[in-house]
Short mmCIF file of C-alpha atoms in Angstrom, two decimals:
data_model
loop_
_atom_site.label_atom_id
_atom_site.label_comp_id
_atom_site.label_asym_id
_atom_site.label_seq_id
_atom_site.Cartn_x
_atom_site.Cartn_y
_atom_site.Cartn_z
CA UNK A 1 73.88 38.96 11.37
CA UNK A 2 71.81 41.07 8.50
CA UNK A 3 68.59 40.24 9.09
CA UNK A 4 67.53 41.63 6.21
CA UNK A 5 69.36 38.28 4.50
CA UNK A 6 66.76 36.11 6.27
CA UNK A 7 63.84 35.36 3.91
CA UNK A 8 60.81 33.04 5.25
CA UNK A 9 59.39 30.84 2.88
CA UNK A 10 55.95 30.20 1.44
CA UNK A 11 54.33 27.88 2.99
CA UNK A 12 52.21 26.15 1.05
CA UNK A 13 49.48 23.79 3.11
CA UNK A 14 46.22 22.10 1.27
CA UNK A 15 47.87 18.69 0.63
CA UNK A 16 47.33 15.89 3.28
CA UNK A 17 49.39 13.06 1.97
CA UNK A 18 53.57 13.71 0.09
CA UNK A 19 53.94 16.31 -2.84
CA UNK A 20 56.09 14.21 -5.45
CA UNK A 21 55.77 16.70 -7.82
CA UNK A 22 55.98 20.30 -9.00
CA UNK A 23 55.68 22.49 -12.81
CA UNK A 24 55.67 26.02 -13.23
CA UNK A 25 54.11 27.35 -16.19
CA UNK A 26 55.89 29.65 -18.14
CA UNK A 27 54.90 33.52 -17.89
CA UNK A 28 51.36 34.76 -19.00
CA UNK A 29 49.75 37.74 -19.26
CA UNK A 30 47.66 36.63 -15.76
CA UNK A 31 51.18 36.16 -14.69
CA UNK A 32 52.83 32.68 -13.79
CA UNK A 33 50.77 29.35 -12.05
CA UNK A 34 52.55 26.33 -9.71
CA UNK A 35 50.67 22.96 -10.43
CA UNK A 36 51.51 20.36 -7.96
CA UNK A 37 50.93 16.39 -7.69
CA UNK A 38 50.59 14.42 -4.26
CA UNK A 39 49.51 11.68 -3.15
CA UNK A 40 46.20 12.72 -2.28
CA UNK A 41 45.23 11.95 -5.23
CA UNK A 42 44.47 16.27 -5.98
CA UNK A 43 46.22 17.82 -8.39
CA UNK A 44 46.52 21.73 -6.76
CA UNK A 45 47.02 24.54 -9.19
CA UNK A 46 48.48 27.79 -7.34
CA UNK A 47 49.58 31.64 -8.05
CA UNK A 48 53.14 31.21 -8.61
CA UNK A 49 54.69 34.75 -7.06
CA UNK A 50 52.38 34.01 -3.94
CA UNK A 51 51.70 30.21 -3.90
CA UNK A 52 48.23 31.34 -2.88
CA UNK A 53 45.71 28.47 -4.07
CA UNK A 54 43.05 28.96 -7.08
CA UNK A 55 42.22 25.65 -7.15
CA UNK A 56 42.13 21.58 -7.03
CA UNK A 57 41.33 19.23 -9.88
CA UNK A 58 38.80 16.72 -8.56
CA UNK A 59 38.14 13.13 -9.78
CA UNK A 60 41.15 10.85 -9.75
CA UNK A 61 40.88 7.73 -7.48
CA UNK A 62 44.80 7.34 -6.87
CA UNK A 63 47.84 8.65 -6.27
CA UNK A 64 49.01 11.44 -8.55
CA UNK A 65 52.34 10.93 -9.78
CA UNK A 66 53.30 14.04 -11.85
CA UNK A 67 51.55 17.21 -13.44
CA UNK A 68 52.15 19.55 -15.87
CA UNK A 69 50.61 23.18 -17.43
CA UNK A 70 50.25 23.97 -21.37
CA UNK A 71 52.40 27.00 -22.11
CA UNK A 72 49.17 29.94 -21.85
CA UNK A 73 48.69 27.85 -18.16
CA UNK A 74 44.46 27.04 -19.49
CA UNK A 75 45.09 23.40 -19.53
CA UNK A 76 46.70 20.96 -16.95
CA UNK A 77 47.68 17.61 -17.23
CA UNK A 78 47.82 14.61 -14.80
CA UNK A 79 48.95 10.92 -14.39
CA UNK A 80 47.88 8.43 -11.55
CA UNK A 81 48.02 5.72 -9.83
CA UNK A 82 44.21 4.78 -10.89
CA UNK A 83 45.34 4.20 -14.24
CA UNK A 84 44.72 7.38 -16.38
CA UNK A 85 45.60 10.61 -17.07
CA UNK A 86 43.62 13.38 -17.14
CA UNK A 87 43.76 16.66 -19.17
CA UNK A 88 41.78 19.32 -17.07
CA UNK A 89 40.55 23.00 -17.73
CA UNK A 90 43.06 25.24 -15.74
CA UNK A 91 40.15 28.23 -15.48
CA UNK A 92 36.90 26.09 -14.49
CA UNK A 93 38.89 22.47 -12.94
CA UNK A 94 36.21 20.69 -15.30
CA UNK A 95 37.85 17.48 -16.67
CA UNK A 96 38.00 17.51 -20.42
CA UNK A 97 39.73 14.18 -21.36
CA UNK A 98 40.68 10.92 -19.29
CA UNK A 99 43.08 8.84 -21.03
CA UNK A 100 42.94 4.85 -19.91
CA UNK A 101 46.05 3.03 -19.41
CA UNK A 102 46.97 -0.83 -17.84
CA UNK A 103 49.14 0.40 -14.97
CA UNK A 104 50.09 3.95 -13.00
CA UNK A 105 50.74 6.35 -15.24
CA UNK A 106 53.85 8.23 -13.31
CA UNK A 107 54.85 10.92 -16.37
CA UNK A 108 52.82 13.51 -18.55
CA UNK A 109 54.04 16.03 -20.22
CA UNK A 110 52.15 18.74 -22.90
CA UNK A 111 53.93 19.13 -26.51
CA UNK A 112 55.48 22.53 -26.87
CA UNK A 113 52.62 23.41 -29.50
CA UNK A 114 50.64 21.99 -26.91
CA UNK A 115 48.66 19.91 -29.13
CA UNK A 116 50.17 16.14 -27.93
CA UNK A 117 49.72 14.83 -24.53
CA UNK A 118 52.98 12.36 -23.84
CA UNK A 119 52.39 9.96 -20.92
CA UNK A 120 54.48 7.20 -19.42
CA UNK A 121 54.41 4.15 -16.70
CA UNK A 122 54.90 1.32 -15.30
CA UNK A 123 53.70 -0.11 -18.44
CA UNK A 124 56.92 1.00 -20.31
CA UNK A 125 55.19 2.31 -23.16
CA UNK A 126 55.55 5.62 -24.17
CA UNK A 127 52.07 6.78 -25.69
CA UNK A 128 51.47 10.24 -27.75
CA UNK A 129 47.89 11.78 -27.37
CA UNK A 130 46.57 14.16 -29.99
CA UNK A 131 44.46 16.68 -27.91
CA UNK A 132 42.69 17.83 -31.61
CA UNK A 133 41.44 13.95 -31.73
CA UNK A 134 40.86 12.90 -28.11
CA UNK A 135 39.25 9.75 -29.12
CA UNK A 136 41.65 8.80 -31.39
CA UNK A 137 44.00 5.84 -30.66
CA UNK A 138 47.09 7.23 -29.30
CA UNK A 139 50.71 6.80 -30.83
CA UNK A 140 52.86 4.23 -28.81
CA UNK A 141 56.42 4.66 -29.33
CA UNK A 142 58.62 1.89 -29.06
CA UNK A 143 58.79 -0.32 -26.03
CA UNK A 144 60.61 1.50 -23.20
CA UNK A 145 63.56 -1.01 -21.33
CA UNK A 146 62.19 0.02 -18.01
CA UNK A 147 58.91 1.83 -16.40
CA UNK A 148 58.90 4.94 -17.28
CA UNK A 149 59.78 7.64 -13.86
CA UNK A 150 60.03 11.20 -16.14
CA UNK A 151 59.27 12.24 -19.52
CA UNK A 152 59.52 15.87 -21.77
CA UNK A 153 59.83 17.28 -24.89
CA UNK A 154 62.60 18.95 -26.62
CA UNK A 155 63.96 20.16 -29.83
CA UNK A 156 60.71 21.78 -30.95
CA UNK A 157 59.07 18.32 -29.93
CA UNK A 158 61.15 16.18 -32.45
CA UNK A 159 62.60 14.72 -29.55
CA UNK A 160 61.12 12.71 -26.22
CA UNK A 161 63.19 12.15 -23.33
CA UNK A 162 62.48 9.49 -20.79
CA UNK A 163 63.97 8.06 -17.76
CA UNK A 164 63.23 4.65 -15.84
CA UNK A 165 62.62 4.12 -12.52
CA UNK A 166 64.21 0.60 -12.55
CA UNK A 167 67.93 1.21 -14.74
CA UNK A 168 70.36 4.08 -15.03
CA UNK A 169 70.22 6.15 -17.86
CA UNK A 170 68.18 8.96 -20.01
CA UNK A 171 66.67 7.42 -23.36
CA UNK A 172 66.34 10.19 -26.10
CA UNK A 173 63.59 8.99 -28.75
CA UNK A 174 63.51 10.52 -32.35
CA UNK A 175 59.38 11.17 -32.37
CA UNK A 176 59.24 10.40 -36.01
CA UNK A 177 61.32 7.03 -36.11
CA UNK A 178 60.20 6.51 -32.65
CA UNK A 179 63.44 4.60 -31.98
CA UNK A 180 65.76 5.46 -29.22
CA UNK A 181 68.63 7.86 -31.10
CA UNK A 182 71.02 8.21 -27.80
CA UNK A 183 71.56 6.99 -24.22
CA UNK A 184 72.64 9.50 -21.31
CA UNK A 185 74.44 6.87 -19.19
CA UNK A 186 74.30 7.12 -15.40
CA UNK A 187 75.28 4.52 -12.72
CA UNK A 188 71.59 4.60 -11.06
CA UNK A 189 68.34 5.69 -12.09
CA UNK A 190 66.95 9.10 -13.25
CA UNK A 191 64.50 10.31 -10.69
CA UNK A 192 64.37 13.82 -12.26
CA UNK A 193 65.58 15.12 -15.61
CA UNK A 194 64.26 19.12 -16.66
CA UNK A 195 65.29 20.28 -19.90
CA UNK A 196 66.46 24.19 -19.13
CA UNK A 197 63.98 27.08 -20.42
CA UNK A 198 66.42 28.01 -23.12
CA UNK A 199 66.78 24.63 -24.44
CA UNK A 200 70.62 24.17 -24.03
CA UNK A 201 71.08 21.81 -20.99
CA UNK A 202 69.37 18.89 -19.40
CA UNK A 203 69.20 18.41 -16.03
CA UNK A 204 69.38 14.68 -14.24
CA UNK A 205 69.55 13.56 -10.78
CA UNK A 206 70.41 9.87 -10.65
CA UNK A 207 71.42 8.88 -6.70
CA UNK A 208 73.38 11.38 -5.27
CA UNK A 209 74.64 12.99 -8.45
CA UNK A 210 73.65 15.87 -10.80
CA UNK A 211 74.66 16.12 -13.92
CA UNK A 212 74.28 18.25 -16.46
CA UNK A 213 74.06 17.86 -20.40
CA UNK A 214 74.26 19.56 -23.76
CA UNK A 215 70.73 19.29 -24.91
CA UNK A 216 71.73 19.20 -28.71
CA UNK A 217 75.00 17.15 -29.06
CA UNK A 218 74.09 14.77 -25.62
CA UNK A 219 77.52 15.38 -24.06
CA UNK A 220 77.96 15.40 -20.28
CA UNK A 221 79.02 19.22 -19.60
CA UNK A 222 79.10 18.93 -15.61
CA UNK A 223 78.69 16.10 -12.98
CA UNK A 224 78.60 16.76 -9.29
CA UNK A 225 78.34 14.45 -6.46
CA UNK A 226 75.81 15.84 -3.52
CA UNK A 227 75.88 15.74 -0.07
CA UNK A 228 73.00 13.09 0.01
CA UNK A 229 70.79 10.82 -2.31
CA UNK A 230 69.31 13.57 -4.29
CA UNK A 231 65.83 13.45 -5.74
CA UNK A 232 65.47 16.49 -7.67
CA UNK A 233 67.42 19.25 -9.53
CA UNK A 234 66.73 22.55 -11.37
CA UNK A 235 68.77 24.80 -13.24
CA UNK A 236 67.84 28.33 -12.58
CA UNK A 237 66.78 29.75 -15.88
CA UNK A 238 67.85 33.28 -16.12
CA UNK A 239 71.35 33.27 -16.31
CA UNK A 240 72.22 29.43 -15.42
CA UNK A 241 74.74 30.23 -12.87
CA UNK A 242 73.25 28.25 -9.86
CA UNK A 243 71.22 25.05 -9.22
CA UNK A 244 69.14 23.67 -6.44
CA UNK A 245 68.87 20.12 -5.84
CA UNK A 246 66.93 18.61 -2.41
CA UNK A 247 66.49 15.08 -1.46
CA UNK A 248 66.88 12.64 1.28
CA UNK A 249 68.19 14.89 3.45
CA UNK A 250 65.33 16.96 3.99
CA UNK A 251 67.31 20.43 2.96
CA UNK A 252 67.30 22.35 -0.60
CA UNK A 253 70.64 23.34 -1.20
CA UNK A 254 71.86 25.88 -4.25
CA UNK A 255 74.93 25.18 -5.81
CA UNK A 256 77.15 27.18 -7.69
CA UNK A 257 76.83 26.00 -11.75
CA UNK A 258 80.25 26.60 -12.48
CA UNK A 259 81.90 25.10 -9.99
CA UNK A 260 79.56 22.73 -7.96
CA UNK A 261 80.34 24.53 -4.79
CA UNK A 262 77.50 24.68 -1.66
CA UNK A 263 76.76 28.53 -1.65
CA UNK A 264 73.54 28.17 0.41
CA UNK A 265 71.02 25.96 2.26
CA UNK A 266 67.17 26.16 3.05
CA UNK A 267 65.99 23.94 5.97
CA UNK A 268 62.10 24.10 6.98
CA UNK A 269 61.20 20.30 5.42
CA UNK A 270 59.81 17.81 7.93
CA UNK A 271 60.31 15.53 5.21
CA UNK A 272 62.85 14.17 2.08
CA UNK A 273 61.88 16.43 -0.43
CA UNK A 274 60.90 14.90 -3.67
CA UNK A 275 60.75 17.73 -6.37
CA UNK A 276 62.46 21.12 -6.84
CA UNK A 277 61.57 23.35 -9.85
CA UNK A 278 62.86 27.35 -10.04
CA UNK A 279 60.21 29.65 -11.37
CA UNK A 280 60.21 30.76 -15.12
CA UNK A 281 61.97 33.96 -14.06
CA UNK A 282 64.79 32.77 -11.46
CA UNK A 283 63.15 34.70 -9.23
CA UNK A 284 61.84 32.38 -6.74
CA UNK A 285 62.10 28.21 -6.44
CA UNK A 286 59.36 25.60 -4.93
CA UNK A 287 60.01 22.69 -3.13
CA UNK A 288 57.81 19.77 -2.56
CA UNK A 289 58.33 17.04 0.36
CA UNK A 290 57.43 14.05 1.82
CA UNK A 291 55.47 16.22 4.44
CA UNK A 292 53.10 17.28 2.57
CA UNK A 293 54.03 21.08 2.06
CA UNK A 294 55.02 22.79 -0.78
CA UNK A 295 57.56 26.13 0.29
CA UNK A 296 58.59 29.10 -2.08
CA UNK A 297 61.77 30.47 -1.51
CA UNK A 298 63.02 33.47 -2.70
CA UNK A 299 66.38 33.31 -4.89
CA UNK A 300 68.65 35.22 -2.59
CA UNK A 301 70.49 32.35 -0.54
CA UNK A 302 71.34 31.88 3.07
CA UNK A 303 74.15 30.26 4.34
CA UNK A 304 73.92 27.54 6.19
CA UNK A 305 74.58 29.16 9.29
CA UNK A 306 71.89 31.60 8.66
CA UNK A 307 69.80 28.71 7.55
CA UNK A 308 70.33 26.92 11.02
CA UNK A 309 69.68 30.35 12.84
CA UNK A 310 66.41 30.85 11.49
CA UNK A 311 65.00 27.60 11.66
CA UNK A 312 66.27 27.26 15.63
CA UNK A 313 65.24 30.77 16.82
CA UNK A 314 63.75 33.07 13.93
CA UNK A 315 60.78 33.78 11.88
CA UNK A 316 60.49 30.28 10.12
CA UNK A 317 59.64 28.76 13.16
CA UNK A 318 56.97 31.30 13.89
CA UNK A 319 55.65 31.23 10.53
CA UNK A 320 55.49 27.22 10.45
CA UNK A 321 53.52 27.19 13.72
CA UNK A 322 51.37 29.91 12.26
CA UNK A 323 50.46 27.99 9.00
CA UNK A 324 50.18 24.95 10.80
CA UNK A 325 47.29 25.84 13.64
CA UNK A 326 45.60 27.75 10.77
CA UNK A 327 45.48 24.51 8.75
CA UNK A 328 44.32 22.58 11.85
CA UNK A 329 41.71 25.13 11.85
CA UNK A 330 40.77 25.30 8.39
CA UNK A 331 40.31 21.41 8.53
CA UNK A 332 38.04 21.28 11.51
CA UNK A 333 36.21 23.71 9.34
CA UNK A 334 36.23 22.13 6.86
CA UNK A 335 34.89 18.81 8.55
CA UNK A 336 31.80 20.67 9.91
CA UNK A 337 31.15 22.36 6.36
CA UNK A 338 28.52 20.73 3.06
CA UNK A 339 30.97 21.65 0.73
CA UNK A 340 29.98 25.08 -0.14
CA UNK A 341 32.77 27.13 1.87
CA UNK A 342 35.57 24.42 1.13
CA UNK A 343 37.76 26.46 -1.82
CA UNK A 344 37.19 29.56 0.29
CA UNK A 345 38.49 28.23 3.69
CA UNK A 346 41.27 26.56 1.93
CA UNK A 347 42.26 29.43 0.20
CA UNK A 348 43.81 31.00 3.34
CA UNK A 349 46.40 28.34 4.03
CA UNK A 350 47.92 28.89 0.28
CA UNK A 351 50.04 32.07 1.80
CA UNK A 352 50.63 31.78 5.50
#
């Protein structure tokens, strides 16, 4: 076997309760940032290329359901199970804005001038912020169907796309009619729809399909069914010739675009894994899970027999007991500590 095929993930500890959600911010001069949402109820902003943590957005009293990054990566967004959602300063964590809602907010998602703040729930109301007039009464779109699971931008943010965590389907909104101008039809519900980084495709996962879409004329350009109940897809961006989806199953598996076949399989979860997202250059991909670890794999595949190999007898293994007696450690540090030496201590689990 070439073991110079084997790559060991990132792993990614600071999170005590499931990761349900990942964003990458596109490239900036600092370089590239990983925001994650958990449970936990703290939002965790991380280098990208390292996964090495900067920081953690304090002050939400629930579950955080999803996260995003404005495109320079100096603002963050975040929706919770406390009701709100919270815009944050990505340099100094400070909270700048928390927006009230009725219910969990479970989707956010910054404008692409980054100006509008788009949040959804179990409300099924689709509400527009405008970050230049926080206190201003925000814009609610027309009554979603169903409570709202994912929502972005596209089309130079003329368009909103939402999904519902309760019926099949992506509903594409015009943002000035705010009417629903097409219907992506699936057979169960979106749990994860990206629009790619060069604005061609959209991405769904509905059960244990991904599908694929033409982002300007709506028409269904691939469908393939998965080995499992998927959770999550991503289109690398680059040059759009593979996909990773991961799910129930507790694997993230890469797929050939073109034609749907398996060409390699990372195993390390202890977990389903809720949320995939490749990086903004193809170069790497995150995973998020059910175990409360986020892991950052390089690009280059393994095959599943290398997969199973390094999990059973090679460096993963290693590495995962590493990470994980030097995050019991941190914690018991971190119990005996006023506060003061908390970022620092965590810091070291970010990169194993």
């Amino acid at each position: 076997m070439d073991r110079k095929r084997l790559a060991v993930p990132l792993v990614c500890h600071g999170h005590s309760r499931p990761v349900v959600d990942l964003f990458y911010s596109p490239v900036t001069p600092d370089g590239f940032f990983l925001i994650s949402a958990s449970k936990d109820s703290s939002p965790m902003l991380r280098n990208g290329e390292t996964g090495d943590w900067i920081g953690t957005f304090e002050g939400h009293k629930g579950a955080v359901w999803s996260c995003c990054l404005d495109n320079d990566a100096l603002r963050a967004a975040s929706g919770s199970a406390d009701f709100s959602a919270k815009v944050w300063d990505a340099l100094t964590g400070d909270e700048l804005h928390s927006f009230e809602h009725k219910h969990i907010v479970r989707a956010c998602a910054f404008s692409e001038d980054t100006h509008l703040l788009l949040t959804g729930g179990i409300e099924k109301i689709l509400r527009i912020y405008d970050l230049n007039r926080p206190d201003a009464p925000p814009r609610e779109v027309d009554k979603s169907p169903g409570s709202v699971r994912t929502v972005a931008w596209l089309h130079s943010d003329q368009t909103i796309l939402s999904s519902c965590t309760d019926i099949g389907g992506v509903r594409l909104w015009d943002v000035r009619s705010g009417k629903v101008v097409q219907t992506l039809e699936t057979e169960s519900s979106v749990t994860s729809a990206e629009v790619s980084q060069d604005g061609r495709y959209i991405t769904t996962t509905d059960g244990s399909t991904v599908k694929f879409w033409d982002a300007n004329h709506y028409g269904l350009v691939k469908s393939y069914k998965m080995p499992c109940v998927m959770e999550s897809a991503s289109l690398e961006p680059k040059n759009g010739n593979k996909f990773i989806a991961g799910g129930e199953d507790m694997w993230v598996h890469i797929f050939d675009f073109h034609t749907g076949e398996e060409i390699g399989c990372n195993k390390g979860h202890h977990g389903p894994v809720h949320c995939v997202r490749f990086s903004p250059g193809g170069e790497s991909y995150a995973s998020g899970s059910e175990d409360g670890t986020i892991r950052i794999w390089q690009t280059g595949p393994l095959t599943p027999e290398e997969s199973d190999a390094l999990v059973s007898n090679g460096p993963v293994g290693k590495a995962n007991a590493n990470a994980e007696e030097l995050s019991r450690k941190v914690e018991a540090l971190q119990v005996a500590d006023d506060g003061n030496g908390k970022a620092k201590e965590k810091e070291t689990t970010g990169n194993p």
